[in-house]
XYZ file of C-alpha atoms in Angstrom:
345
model
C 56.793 -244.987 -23.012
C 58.672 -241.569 -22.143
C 59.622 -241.477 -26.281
C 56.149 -241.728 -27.097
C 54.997 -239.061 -24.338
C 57.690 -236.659 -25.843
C 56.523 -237.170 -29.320
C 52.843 -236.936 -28.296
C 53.691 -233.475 -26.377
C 55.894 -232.334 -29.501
C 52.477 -232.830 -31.309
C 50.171 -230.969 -29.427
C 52.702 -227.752 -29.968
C 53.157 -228.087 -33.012
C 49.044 -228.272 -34.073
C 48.855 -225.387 -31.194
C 51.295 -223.248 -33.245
C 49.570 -223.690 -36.391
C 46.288 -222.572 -34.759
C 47.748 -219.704 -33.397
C 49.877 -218.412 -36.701
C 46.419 -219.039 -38.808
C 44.579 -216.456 -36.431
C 47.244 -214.309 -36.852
C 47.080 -214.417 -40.571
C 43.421 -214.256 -40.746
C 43.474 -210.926 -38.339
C 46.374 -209.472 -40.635
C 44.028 -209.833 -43.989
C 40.897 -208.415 -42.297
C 43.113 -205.574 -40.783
C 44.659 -204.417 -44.039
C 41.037 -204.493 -45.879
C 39.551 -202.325 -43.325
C 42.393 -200.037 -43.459
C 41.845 -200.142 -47.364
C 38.496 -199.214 -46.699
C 39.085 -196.593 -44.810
C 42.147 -194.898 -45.487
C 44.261 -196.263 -48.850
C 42.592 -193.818 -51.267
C 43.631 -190.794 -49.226
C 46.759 -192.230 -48.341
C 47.720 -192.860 -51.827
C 46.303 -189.551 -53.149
C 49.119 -188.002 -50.086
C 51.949 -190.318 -51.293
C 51.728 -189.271 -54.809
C 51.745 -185.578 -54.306
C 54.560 -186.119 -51.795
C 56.799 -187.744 -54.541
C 55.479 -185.255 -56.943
C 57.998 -182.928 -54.718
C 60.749 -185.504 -54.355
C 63.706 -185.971 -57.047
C 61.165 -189.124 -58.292
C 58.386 -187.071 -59.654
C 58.920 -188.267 -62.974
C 57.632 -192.109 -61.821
C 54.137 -189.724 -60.395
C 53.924 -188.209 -63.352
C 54.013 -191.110 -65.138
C 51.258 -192.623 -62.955
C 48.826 -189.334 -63.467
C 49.163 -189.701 -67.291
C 48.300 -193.373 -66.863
C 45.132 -192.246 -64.960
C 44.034 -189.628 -67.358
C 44.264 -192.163 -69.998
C 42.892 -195.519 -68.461
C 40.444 -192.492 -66.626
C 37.094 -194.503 -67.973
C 38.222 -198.412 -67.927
C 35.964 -198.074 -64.322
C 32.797 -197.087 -66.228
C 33.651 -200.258 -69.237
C 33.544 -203.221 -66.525
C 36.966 -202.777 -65.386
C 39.907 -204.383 -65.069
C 39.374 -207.726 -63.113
C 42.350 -209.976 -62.265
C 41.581 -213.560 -61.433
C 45.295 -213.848 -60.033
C 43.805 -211.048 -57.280
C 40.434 -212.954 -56.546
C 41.969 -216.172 -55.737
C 44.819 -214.580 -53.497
C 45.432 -216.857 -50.552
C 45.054 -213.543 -48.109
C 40.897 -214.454 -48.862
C 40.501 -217.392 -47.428
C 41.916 -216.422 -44.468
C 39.700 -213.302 -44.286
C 37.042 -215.588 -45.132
C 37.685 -217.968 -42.387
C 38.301 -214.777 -39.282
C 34.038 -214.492 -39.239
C 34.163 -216.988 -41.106
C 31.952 -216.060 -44.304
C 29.737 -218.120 -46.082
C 27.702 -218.154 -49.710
C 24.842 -220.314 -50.119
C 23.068 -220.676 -53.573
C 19.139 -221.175 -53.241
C 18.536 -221.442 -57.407
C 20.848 -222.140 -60.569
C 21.423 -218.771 -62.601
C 21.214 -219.203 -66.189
C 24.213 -217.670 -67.943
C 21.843 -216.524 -71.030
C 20.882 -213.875 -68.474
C 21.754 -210.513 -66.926
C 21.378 -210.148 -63.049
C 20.974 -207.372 -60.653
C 21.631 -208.719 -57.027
C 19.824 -206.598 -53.914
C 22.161 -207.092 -51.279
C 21.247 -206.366 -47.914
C 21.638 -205.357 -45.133
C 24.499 -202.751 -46.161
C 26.538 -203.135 -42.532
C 29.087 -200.882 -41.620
C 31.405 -201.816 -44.676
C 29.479 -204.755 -46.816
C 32.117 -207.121 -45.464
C 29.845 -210.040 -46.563
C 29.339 -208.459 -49.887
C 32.985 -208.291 -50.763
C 33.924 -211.551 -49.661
C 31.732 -213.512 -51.536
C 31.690 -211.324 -54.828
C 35.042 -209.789 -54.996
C 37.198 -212.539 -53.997
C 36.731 -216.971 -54.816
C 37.248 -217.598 -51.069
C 33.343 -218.485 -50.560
C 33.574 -220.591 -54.476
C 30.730 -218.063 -56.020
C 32.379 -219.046 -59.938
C 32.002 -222.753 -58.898
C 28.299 -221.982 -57.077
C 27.751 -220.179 -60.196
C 29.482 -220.980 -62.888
C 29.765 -218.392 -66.322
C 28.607 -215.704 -63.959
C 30.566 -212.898 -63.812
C 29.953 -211.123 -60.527
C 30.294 -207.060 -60.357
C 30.046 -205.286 -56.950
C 29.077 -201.695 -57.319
C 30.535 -199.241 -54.618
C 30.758 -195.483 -54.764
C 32.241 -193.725 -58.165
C 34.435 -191.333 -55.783
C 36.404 -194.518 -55.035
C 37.497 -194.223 -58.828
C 39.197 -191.370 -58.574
C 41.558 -191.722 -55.738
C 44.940 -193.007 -57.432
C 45.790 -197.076 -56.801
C 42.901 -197.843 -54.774
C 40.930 -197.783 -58.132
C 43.265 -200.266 -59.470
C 42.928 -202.661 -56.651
C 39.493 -202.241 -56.312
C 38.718 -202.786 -60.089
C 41.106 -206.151 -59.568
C 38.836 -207.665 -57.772
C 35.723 -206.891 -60.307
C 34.206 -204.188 -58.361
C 32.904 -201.174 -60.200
C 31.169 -197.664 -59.524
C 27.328 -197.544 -58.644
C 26.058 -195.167 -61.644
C 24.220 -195.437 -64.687
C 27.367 -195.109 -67.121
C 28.994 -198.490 -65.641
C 25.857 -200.308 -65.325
C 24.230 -199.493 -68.466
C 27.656 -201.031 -70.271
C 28.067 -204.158 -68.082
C 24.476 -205.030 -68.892
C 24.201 -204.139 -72.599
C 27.584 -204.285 -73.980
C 29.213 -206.760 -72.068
C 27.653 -209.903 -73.089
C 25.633 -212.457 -70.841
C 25.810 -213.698 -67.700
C 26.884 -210.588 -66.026
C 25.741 -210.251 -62.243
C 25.680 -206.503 -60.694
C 26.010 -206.407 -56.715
C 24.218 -203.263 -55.813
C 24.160 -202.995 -51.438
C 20.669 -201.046 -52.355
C 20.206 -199.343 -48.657
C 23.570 -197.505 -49.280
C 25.185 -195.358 -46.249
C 21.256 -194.146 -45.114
C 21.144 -197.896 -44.301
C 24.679 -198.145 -42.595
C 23.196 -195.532 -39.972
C 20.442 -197.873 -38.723
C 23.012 -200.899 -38.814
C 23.778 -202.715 -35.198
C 23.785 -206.230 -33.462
C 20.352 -207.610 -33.173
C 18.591 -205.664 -35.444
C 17.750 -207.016 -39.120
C 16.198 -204.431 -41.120
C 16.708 -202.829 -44.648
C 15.886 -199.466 -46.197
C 14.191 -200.486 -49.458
C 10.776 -198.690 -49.502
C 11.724 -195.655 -51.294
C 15.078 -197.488 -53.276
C 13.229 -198.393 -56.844
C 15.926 -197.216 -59.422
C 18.009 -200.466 -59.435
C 14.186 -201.657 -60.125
C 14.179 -199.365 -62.861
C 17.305 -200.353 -64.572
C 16.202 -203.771 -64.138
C 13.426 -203.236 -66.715
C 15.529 -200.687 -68.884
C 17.589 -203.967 -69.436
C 15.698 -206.807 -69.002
C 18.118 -208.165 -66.133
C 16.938 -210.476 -63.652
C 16.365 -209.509 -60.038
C 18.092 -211.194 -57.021
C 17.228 -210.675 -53.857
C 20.190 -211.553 -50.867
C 20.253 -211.468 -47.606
C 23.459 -211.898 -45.419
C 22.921 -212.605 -41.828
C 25.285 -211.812 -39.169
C 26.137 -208.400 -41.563
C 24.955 -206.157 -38.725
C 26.497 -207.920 -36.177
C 30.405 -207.780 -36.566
C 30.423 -203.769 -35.574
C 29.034 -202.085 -32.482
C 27.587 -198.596 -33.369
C 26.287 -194.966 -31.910
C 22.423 -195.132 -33.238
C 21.741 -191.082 -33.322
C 18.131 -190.813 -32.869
C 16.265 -188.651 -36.127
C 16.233 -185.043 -35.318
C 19.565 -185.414 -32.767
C 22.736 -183.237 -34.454
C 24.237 -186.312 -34.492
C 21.969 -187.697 -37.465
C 22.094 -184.412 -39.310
C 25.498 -184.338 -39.812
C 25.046 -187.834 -40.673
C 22.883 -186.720 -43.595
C 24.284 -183.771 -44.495
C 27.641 -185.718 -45.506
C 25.570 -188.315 -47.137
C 23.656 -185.804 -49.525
C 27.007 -183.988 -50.115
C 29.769 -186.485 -50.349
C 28.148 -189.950 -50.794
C 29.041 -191.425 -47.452
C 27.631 -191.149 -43.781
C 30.442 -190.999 -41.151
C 29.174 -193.537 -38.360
C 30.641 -193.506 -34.894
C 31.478 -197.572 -34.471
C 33.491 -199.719 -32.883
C 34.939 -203.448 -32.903
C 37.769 -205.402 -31.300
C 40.980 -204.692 -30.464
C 43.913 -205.773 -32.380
C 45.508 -208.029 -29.495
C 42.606 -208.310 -27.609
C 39.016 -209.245 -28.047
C 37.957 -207.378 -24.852
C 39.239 -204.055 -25.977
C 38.018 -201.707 -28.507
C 39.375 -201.423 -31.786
C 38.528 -201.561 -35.609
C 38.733 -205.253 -36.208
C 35.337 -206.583 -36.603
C 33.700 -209.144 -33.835
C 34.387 -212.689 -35.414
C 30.547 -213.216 -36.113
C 29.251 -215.730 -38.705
C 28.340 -213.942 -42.094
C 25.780 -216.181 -43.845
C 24.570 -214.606 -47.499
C 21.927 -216.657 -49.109
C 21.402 -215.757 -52.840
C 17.492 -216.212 -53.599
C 15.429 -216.787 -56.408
C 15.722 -214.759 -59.225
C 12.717 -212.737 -60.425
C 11.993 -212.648 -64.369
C 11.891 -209.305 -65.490
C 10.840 -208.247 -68.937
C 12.719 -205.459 -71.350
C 10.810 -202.281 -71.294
C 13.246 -199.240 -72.451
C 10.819 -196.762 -70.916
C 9.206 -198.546 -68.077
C 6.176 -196.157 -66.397
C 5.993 -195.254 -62.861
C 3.621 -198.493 -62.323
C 5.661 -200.852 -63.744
C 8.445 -199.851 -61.214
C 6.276 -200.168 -58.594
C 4.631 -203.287 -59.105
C 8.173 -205.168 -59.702
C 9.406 -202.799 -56.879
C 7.142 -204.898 -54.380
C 7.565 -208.371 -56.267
C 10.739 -207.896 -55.056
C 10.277 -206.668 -52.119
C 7.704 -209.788 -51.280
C 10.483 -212.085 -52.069
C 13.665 -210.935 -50.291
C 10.926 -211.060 -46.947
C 10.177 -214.833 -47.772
C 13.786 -215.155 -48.308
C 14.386 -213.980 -44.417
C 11.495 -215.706 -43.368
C 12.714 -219.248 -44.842
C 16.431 -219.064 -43.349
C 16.059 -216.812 -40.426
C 15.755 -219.422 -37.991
C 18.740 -222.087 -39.716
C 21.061 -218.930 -38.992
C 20.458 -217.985 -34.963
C 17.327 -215.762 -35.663
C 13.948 -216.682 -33.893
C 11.249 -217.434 -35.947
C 9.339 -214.598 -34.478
C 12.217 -212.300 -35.991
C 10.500 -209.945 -38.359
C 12.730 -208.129 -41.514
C 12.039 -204.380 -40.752
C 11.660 -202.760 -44.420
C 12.180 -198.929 -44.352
């Protein structure tokens, strides 16, 4: 009857409205972790300086001598907060692309781990998801792991963004931090290093799946110093959620690129996604592509505290071997052809 009709109409909005509020949400928490990305530590760094020069200095000056002392916590493993890694805000980030983790092997927790992640992207979205934050379950995939994503050390030092970064267990990419999560910090510590690093980033765009590994063997190295395990992982659909300017080798536009990378760490890239409102516009939302990361096999490695050149390499291309079989067995069950080939650089 008509009552029915009404209710069954009332229905349809209301499930419509739902849809439409949890896109909203889930383009909010992307948006404010790019922006994090790319602008909180200098933003912060600004604020505090401001109000430095404001009739509230004393709450900045407060907040520098915090710094100065808690100046190393970054380098001891950090200050994770569980509270921050199961914040709602991650699922719906999680569920924008949406992001997935899938476990290959059981990791034992009597072990140390180094995970290769690759490809780097334009901003390891994939890699934070999944290590940073529960929204993909990696405690309940693997549980007494402790995952650590390393990112650059210069992210330490801008004021609050450390803080929020360390929250959600990430930690700097040098010796110092590494060294003490995986000799003083127990068992069953996992480090997350994105191995290709911003000379990767520069090669990243849609279609194209390859890594620069050839000439990375120092995560190899500290592998053996510390008798960690090797993981290789591969997330598919990493290089396809930005659109970028691919400066040929030679141009000016790749030796700026470089020089910024030797310098400062980091290698601008000229890239673009979707627009805030609008899918068909430009913007820096990311396209809403799958994001698949598939953690492989781990790879016994022995202790050696001075491991020769040899060693390095012949571990260097055990690993190697396996993160290509690990593409070649779930390239085609994520869109890839099975004449897709892993380009290693």
């Amino acid at each position: 009857g008509t009552g029915s009709s009404i209710l069954s109409a009332l229905q349809d909005l209301f499930w419509l409205s739902k849809s439409k509020v949890e896109k909203q949400l889930q383009i909010i928490s992307v948006l404010q972790w790019v922006l994090t990305f790319l602008i909180m530590g200098v933003a912060c760094t600004l604020i505090l300086m401001y109000i430095l020069c404001t009739d509230c200095w004393a709450i900045a000056a407060l907040y520098l001598a915090w710094l100065v002392f808690d100046w190393n916590t970054p380098k001891k493993g950090g200050r994770r907060s569980q509270w921050v890694r199961n914040w709602a805000i991650w699922r719906y980030f999680r569920d924008y692309f949406p992001i997935r983790l899938v476990k290959t092997h059981n990791l034992l927790t009597t072990r140390n781990y180094i995970f290769g992640y690759h490809p780097h992207g334009i901003m390891g979205l994939g890699a934070f998801c999944n290590f940073s934050t529960e929204a993909t379950g990696v405690s309940q995939k693997f549980p007494g792991i402790r995952p650590y994503l390393a990112t650059l050390a210069g992210n330490f030092r801008m004021p609050i963004l450390r803080d929020y970064l360390m929250s959600g267990g990430i930690c700097p990419v040098n010796r110092d931090s590494i060294d003490y999560i995986l000799s003083r910090n127990g068992s069953g510590n996992a480090i997350i290093i994105v191995v290709g690093g911003a000379a990767e980033s520069l090669n990243c765009t849609p279609g194209k799946n390859s890594v620069t590994l050839k000439n990375r063997k120092g995560f190899v190295k500290l592998a053996l110093r510390h008798g960690a395990d090797l993981v290789p992982v591969y997330s598919f659909g990493e290089n396809e959620v930005y659109k970028q300017v691919i400066f040929e080798e030679g141009s000016w536009g790749r030796w700026v690129q470089k020089k910024f990378q030797k310098h400062i760490g980091f290698a601008p890239c000229i890239f673009h996604g979707r627009g805030l409102f609008s899918s068909n516009t430009w913007g820096l939302l990311p396209y809403s592509k799958p994001i698949t990361t598939v953690v492989g096999e781990p790879i016994t490695i022995p202790k050696i505290d001075n491991p020769s050149q040899k060693e390095v390499d012949f571990y260097h291309s055990v690993y190697v071997d396996s993160l290509i079989k690990l593409f070649d067995k779930y390239k085609s069950k994520f869109g890839l052809p099975e004449t897709e080939v892993l380009e290693v650089n």
